[in-house]
mmCIF file of C-alpha atoms and ligand atoms in Angstrom:
data_model
loop_
_atom_site.group_PDB
_atom_site.id
_atom_site.type_symbol
_atom_site.label_atom_id
_atom_site.label_comp_id
_atom_site.label_asym_id
_atom_site.label_seq_id
_atom_site.Cartn_x
_atom_site.Cartn_y
_atom_site.Cartn_z
ATOM 1 C CA MET X 1179 67.487 16.153 -93.490
ATOM 2 C CA PHE X 1180 64.825 14.728 -91.177
ATOM 3 C CA VAL X 1181 61.328 15.192 -92.249
ATOM 4 C CA THR X 1182 58.114 13.889 -90.635
ATOM 5 C CA PHE X 1183 54.472 13.672 -91.675
ATOM 6 C CA GLU X 1184 51.561 14.058 -89.218
ATOM 7 C CA GLY X 1185 47.867 14.159 -89.413
ATOM 8 C CA LEU X 1186 44.664 12.220 -88.793
ATOM 9 C CA ASP X 1187 44.200 8.806 -90.359
ATOM 10 C CA GLY X 1188 43.150 9.224 -93.990
ATOM 11 C CA SER X 1189 44.902 12.539 -94.375
ATOM 12 C CA GLY X 1190 47.179 11.199 -97.094
ATOM 13 C CA LYS X 1191 50.402 11.474 -95.161
ATOM 14 C CA THR X 1192 51.481 8.095 -96.194
ATOM 15 C CA THR X 1193 51.037 9.035 -99.895
ATOM 16 C CA GLN X 1194 52.849 12.266 -99.436
ATOM 17 C CA ALA X 1195 55.785 10.608 -97.710
ATOM 18 C CA GLU X 1196 56.104 8.294 -100.608
ATOM 19 C CA LEU X 1197 55.922 11.090 -103.228
ATOM 20 C CA LEU X 1198 58.653 12.991 -101.341
ATOM 21 C CA ARG X 1199 60.754 10.036 -101.278
ATOM 22 C CA ALA X 1200 60.513 9.633 -104.928
ATOM 23 C CA ARG X 1201 61.415 13.353 -105.565
ATOM 24 C CA LEU X 1202 64.404 13.107 -103.321
ATOM 25 C CA GLU X 1203 65.664 9.847 -104.843
ATOM 26 C CA ALA X 1204 65.270 11.349 -108.349
ATOM 27 C CA ASP X 1205 67.591 14.118 -107.052
ATOM 28 C CA GLY X 1206 70.121 11.330 -106.358
ATOM 29 C CA ARG X 1207 69.726 11.485 -102.560
ATOM 30 C CA GLU X 1208 69.657 8.480 -100.219
ATOM 31 C CA VAL X 1209 66.308 8.258 -98.548
ATOM 32 C CA VAL X 1210 65.236 6.127 -95.613
ATOM 33 C CA ILE X 1211 61.499 5.916 -94.996
ATOM 34 C CA ALA X 1212 59.610 4.340 -92.137
ATOM 35 C CA ARG X 1213 56.269 4.434 -90.432
ATOM 36 C CA GLU X 1214 55.444 4.658 -86.751
ATOM 37 C CA PRO X 1215 54.812 2.654 -84.768
ATOM 38 C CA GLY X 1216 57.087 0.061 -86.528
ATOM 39 C CA GLY X 1217 60.011 0.185 -88.701
ATOM 40 C CA THR X 1218 61.930 -2.321 -86.693
ATOM 41 C CA GLU X 1219 61.340 -5.824 -85.622
ATOM 42 C CA LEU X 1220 60.512 -4.895 -81.981
ATOM 43 C CA GLY X 1221 58.579 -1.886 -83.376
ATOM 44 C CA GLU X 1222 56.295 -3.936 -85.489
ATOM 45 C CA GLU X 1223 55.600 -6.291 -82.606
ATOM 46 C CA LEU X 1224 54.631 -3.215 -80.410
ATOM 47 C CA ARG X 1225 52.468 -1.918 -83.307
ATOM 48 C CA ARG X 1226 50.623 -5.210 -83.205
ATOM 49 C CA LEU X 1227 50.059 -4.841 -79.502
ATOM 50 C CA VAL X 1228 49.081 -1.263 -79.348
ATOM 51 C CA LEU X 1229 46.773 -1.260 -82.410
ATOM 52 C CA HIS X 1230 45.361 -4.712 -82.476
ATOM 53 C CA GLY X 1231 45.698 -5.958 -78.829
ATOM 54 C CA GLY X 1232 43.315 -5.564 -76.025
ATOM 55 C CA GLU X 1233 42.456 -2.483 -74.186
ATOM 56 C CA MET X 1234 45.207 -0.708 -72.000
ATOM 57 C CA THR X 1235 45.654 2.263 -69.852
ATOM 58 C CA PRO X 1236 46.553 5.539 -71.546
ATOM 59 C CA TRP X 1237 50.138 5.542 -69.936
ATOM 60 C CA ALA X 1238 50.771 2.018 -71.131
ATOM 61 C CA GLU X 1239 49.685 3.078 -74.672
ATOM 62 C CA ALA X 1240 51.969 6.178 -74.459
ATOM 63 C CA LEU X 1241 54.998 4.094 -73.212
ATOM 64 C CA LEU X 1242 54.409 1.396 -75.941
ATOM 65 C CA TYR X 1243 54.619 4.149 -78.639
ATOM 66 C CA ALA X 1244 57.646 5.528 -77.088
ATOM 67 C CA ALA X 1245 59.395 2.224 -76.931
ATOM 68 C CA ALA X 1246 58.753 1.658 -80.526
ATOM 69 C CA ARG X 1247 60.108 5.207 -81.243
ATOM 70 C CA ALA X 1248 63.205 4.714 -79.138
ATOM 71 C CA GLU X 1249 64.070 1.574 -81.103
ATOM 72 C CA LEU X 1250 63.446 3.127 -84.507
ATOM 73 C CA VAL X 1251 65.655 6.220 -83.756
ATOM 74 C CA ALA X 1252 68.492 4.075 -82.365
ATOM 75 C CA GLU X 1253 68.375 1.412 -85.075
ATOM 76 C CA VAL X 1254 67.361 3.322 -88.144
ATOM 77 C CA VAL X 1255 66.942 7.061 -87.899
ATOM 78 C CA ALA X 1256 70.169 8.108 -86.165
ATOM 79 C CA PRO X 1257 72.497 5.805 -88.254
ATOM 80 C CA ALA X 1258 70.897 7.122 -91.518
ATOM 81 C CA LEU X 1259 71.337 10.690 -90.402
ATOM 82 C CA ALA X 1260 74.891 10.002 -89.331
ATOM 83 C CA ARG X 1261 75.724 8.869 -92.995
ATOM 84 C CA SER X 1262 73.900 12.067 -94.236
ATOM 85 C CA ALA X 1263 71.034 10.169 -95.754
ATOM 86 C CA ASP X 1264 67.506 11.751 -95.533
ATOM 87 C CA VAL X 1265 64.966 10.338 -93.299
ATOM 88 C CA ILE X 1266 61.205 10.514 -93.788
ATOM 89 C CA LEU X 1267 58.899 9.286 -91.027
ATOM 90 C CA ASP X 1268 55.272 8.679 -91.384
ATOM 91 C CA ARG X 1269 54.334 9.957 -87.851
ATOM 92 C CA TYR X 1270 56.817 10.719 -85.121
ATOM 93 C CA LEU X 1271 56.717 12.008 -81.510
ATOM 94 C CA ASP X 1272 54.127 14.781 -82.381
ATOM 95 C CA SER X 1273 51.629 11.896 -82.858
ATOM 96 C CA SER X 1274 52.152 10.903 -79.296
ATOM 97 C CA VAL X 1275 51.975 14.458 -77.914
ATOM 98 C CA VAL X 1276 48.675 14.899 -79.797
ATOM 99 C CA TYR X 1277 47.104 11.533 -79.502
ATOM 100 C CA GLN X 1278 48.130 10.595 -76.044
ATOM 101 C CA GLY X 1279 49.079 13.940 -74.559
ATOM 102 C CA ILE X 1280 45.924 15.813 -75.687
ATOM 103 C CA GLY X 1281 43.570 13.170 -77.018
ATOM 104 C CA ARG X 1282 43.961 10.761 -74.017
ATOM 105 C CA GLY X 1283 44.566 13.722 -71.588
ATOM 106 C CA LEU X 1284 47.999 12.738 -70.254
ATOM 107 C CA GLY X 1285 49.425 16.123 -70.861
ATOM 108 C CA LEU X 1286 51.308 17.758 -73.765
ATOM 109 C CA ASP X 1287 54.362 18.546 -71.663
ATOM 110 C CA GLU X 1288 54.462 15.224 -70.017
ATOM 111 C CA VAL X 1289 54.175 13.104 -73.259
ATOM 112 C CA LEU X 1290 56.721 15.362 -75.022
ATOM 113 C CA GLU X 1291 59.216 14.915 -72.019
ATOM 114 C CA LEU X 1292 58.720 11.138 -72.116
ATOM 115 C CA ASN X 1293 59.421 10.989 -75.863
ATOM 116 C CA LEU X 1294 62.442 13.373 -75.804
ATOM 117 C CA LEU X 1295 64.027 11.149 -73.236
ATOM 118 C CA ALA X 1296 63.270 8.102 -75.401
ATOM 119 C CA VAL X 1297 64.864 9.584 -78.574
ATOM 120 C CA GLY X 1298 67.728 11.451 -77.038
ATOM 121 C CA GLY X 1299 66.213 14.895 -77.994
ATOM 122 C CA LEU X 1300 66.115 14.229 -81.620
ATOM 123 C CA LEU X 1301 63.624 16.515 -83.378
ATOM 124 C CA PRO X 1302 62.818 16.630 -87.196
ATOM 125 C CA ASP X 1303 64.068 19.584 -89.343
ATOM 126 C CA ARG X 1304 60.605 20.014 -90.687
ATOM 127 C CA THR X 1305 57.113 18.512 -89.844
ATOM 128 C CA PHE X 1306 54.130 18.711 -92.235
ATOM 129 C CA VAL X 1307 50.727 18.314 -90.771
ATOM 130 C CA LEU X 1308 48.093 17.388 -93.238
ATOM 131 C CA ALA X 1309 45.081 18.889 -91.741
ATOM 132 C CA LEU X 1310 41.712 17.275 -92.299
ATOM 133 C CA ASP X 1311 38.207 17.613 -90.828
ATOM 134 C CA PRO X 1312 37.801 14.850 -88.354
ATOM 135 C CA ALA X 1313 34.482 13.885 -89.935
ATOM 136 C CA LEU X 1314 36.313 13.325 -93.319
ATOM 137 C CA SER X 1315 38.946 11.361 -91.522
ATOM 138 C CA GLY X 1316 36.411 8.848 -90.230
ATOM 139 C CA ALA X 1317 34.804 8.596 -93.662
ATOM 140 C CA ARG X 1318 38.293 8.014 -95.398
ATOM 141 C CA VAL X 1319 39.517 5.266 -93.062
ATOM 142 C CA GLY X 1320 37.083 2.479 -94.125
ATOM 143 C CA GLY X 1321 37.872 -1.128 -93.772
ATOM 144 C CA ARG X 1322 38.563 -2.636 -90.332
ATOM 145 C CA PRO X 1323 39.479 0.194 -88.056
ATOM 146 C CA ASP X 1324 42.269 -0.312 -85.465
ATOM 147 C CA ARG X 1325 42.023 0.360 -81.793
ATOM 148 C CA ILE X 1326 42.921 4.080 -82.141
ATOM 149 C CA GLU X 1327 40.591 4.661 -85.110
ATOM 150 C CA ARG X 1328 37.651 3.152 -83.210
ATOM 151 C CA ALA X 1329 38.086 5.875 -80.481
ATOM 152 C CA ALA X 1330 35.191 8.336 -80.145
ATOM 153 C CA GLU X 1331 34.676 11.119 -82.480
ATOM 154 C CA SER X 1332 35.434 13.629 -79.828
ATOM 155 C CA PHE X 1333 38.871 11.996 -79.352
ATOM 156 C CA HIS X 1334 39.596 12.683 -83.071
ATOM 157 C CA ALA X 1335 38.375 16.313 -82.779
ATOM 158 C CA ARG X 1336 40.747 16.795 -79.812
ATOM 159 C CA VAL X 1337 43.520 15.229 -81.905
ATOM 160 C CA ALA X 1338 42.803 17.672 -84.829
ATOM 161 C CA ALA X 1339 42.735 20.697 -82.493
ATOM 162 C CA GLY X 1340 45.903 19.461 -80.863
ATOM 163 C CA TYR X 1341 47.876 19.484 -84.124
ATOM 164 C CA GLU X 1342 46.902 23.174 -84.619
ATOM 165 C CA ARG X 1343 48.001 23.998 -81.230
ATOM 166 C CA LEU X 1344 51.238 22.282 -81.673
ATOM 167 C CA ALA X 1345 51.927 24.105 -84.940
ATOM 168 C CA GLU X 1346 51.257 27.426 -83.199
ATOM 169 C CA LEU X 1347 53.813 26.495 -80.418
ATOM 170 C CA HIS X 1348 56.525 25.462 -82.929
ATOM 171 C CA PRO X 1349 55.985 27.548 -86.117
ATOM 172 C CA GLU X 1350 59.713 27.190 -86.934
ATOM 173 C CA ARG X 1351 59.302 23.408 -87.433
ATOM 174 C CA ILE X 1352 55.723 22.450 -87.991
ATOM 175 C CA LEU X 1353 53.674 23.552 -90.967
ATOM 176 C CA VAL X 1354 50.021 22.816 -91.407
ATOM 177 C CA LEU X 1355 48.800 22.138 -94.912
ATOM 178 C CA ASP X 1356 45.333 21.443 -96.212
ATOM 179 C CA ALA X 1357 45.066 17.734 -96.765
ATOM 180 C CA THR X 1358 42.155 18.257 -99.296
ATOM 181 C CA LEU X 1359 44.525 20.079 -101.841
ATOM 182 C CA ALA X 1360 45.276 18.131 -104.978
ATOM 183 C CA ARG X 1361 48.062 15.542 -104.297
ATOM 184 C CA GLU X 1362 50.559 17.130 -106.785
ATOM 185 C CA VAL X 1363 49.988 20.680 -105.428
ATOM 186 C CA LEU X 1364 50.803 19.377 -101.943
ATOM 187 C CA THR X 1365 53.877 17.674 -103.036
ATOM 188 C CA GLU X 1366 55.260 20.735 -104.789
ATOM 189 C CA ARG X 1367 54.494 22.826 -101.656
ATOM 190 C CA ILE X 1368 56.242 20.294 -99.426
ATOM 191 C CA HIS X 1369 59.250 20.129 -101.742
ATOM 192 C CA ASP X 1370 59.620 24.037 -101.896
ATOM 193 C CA GLU X 1371 59.468 24.252 -98.130
ATOM 194 C CA LEU X 1372 62.511 21.955 -97.902
ATOM 195 C CA ILE X 1373 64.743 24.131 -100.213
ATOM 196 C CA PRO X 1374 66.068 25.957 -97.283
ATOM 197 C CA HIS X 1375 67.095 22.661 -95.768
ATOM 198 C CA GLY X 1376 69.312 21.670 -98.797
ATOM 199 C CA LEU X 1377 66.961 20.688 -101.649
ATOM 200 C CA ARG X 1378 67.651 21.836 -105.079
ATOM 201 C CA ARG X 1379 65.277 24.222 -106.772
ATOM 202 C CA PRO X 1380 63.320 22.516 -109.602
ATOM 203 C CA ARG X 1381 64.721 23.563 -112.992
HETATM 204 P P1 TYD E 168 49.138 4.793 -88.741
HETATM 205 O O1 TYD E 168 50.096 3.833 -89.047
HETATM 206 O O2 TYD E 168 49.157 6.252 -89.317
HETATM 207 O O3 TYD E 168 47.751 4.257 -89.117
HETATM 208 P P2 TYD E 168 47.270 3.639 -90.515
HETATM 209 O O4 TYD E 168 48.286 2.648 -90.855
HETATM 210 O O5 TYD E 168 45.888 2.954 -90.054
HETATM 211 O O6 TYD E 168 47.089 4.659 -91.393
HETATM 212 O O7 TYD E 168 48.888 5.038 -87.163
HETATM 213 C C1 TYD E 168 48.361 4.109 -86.379
HETATM 214 C C2 TYD E 168 47.487 4.695 -85.425
HETATM 215 O O8 TYD E 168 48.312 4.948 -84.198
HETATM 216 C C3 TYD E 168 46.749 5.998 -85.765
HETATM 217 O O9 TYD E 168 45.500 5.884 -85.450
HETATM 218 C C4 TYD E 168 47.486 7.028 -84.814
HETATM 219 C C5 TYD E 168 47.971 6.146 -83.654
HETATM 220 N N1 TYD E 168 49.186 6.819 -82.992
HETATM 221 C C6 TYD E 168 49.213 7.354 -81.725
HETATM 222 O O10 TYD E 168 48.133 7.232 -81.047
HETATM 223 N N2 TYD E 168 50.326 7.713 -81.074
HETATM 224 C C7 TYD E 168 51.547 7.634 -81.764
HETATM 225 O O11 TYD E 168 52.494 8.021 -81.140
HETATM 226 C C8 TYD E 168 51.573 7.055 -83.137
HETATM 227 C C9 TYD E 168 52.919 7.032 -83.742
HETATM 228 C C10 TYD E 168 50.415 6.654 -83.675
#
């Protein structure tokens, strides 16, 4: 089973990815978890460049994310799925479609096409978008913002709307959940959604 988490920064997707991992491991399943961009040696170097390097053009940004993703799929995701492990990713190609395609204005179809080429067409079984008001996202980020987090508020508003649009386009794969729900409530909801994909019902 291949599951991805999406949402604005501060939406709690990293926490939910970890909680799902714990649930699946408690069921005795092998789970591989990774974050994007990153998860491989090259991917972590690209992460540093794209998040903490200097300014770059939108297409350069999209290509760096796609390069990190190509490496992660080939090195980590595909081998794990091939041995029937579960894979949980904290962001995947929907992030590029929304942040670069819609946020930066490169085009939803164009960025999707680039990424499908990069990953050999591999799509998740299920994608959870943790939806959060962009104003709350800014407030939850705190600390030292990275290059993407520093983008204008209008950029983050386009990203939030982009996720809604994507979910409408792919209702069979993408589910939008309210990120402000209690952590445990969200975890239960996510677990229940995965039952049709082979998860055991809780006793
Ligand atoms: P993330 O690791 O979720 O941020 P953090 O560790 O700060 O919570 O993602 C890093 C940033 O990269 C985030 O602002 C979203 C952005 N991003 C894109 O713009 N496109 C992409 O394809 C991906 C994977 C991330």
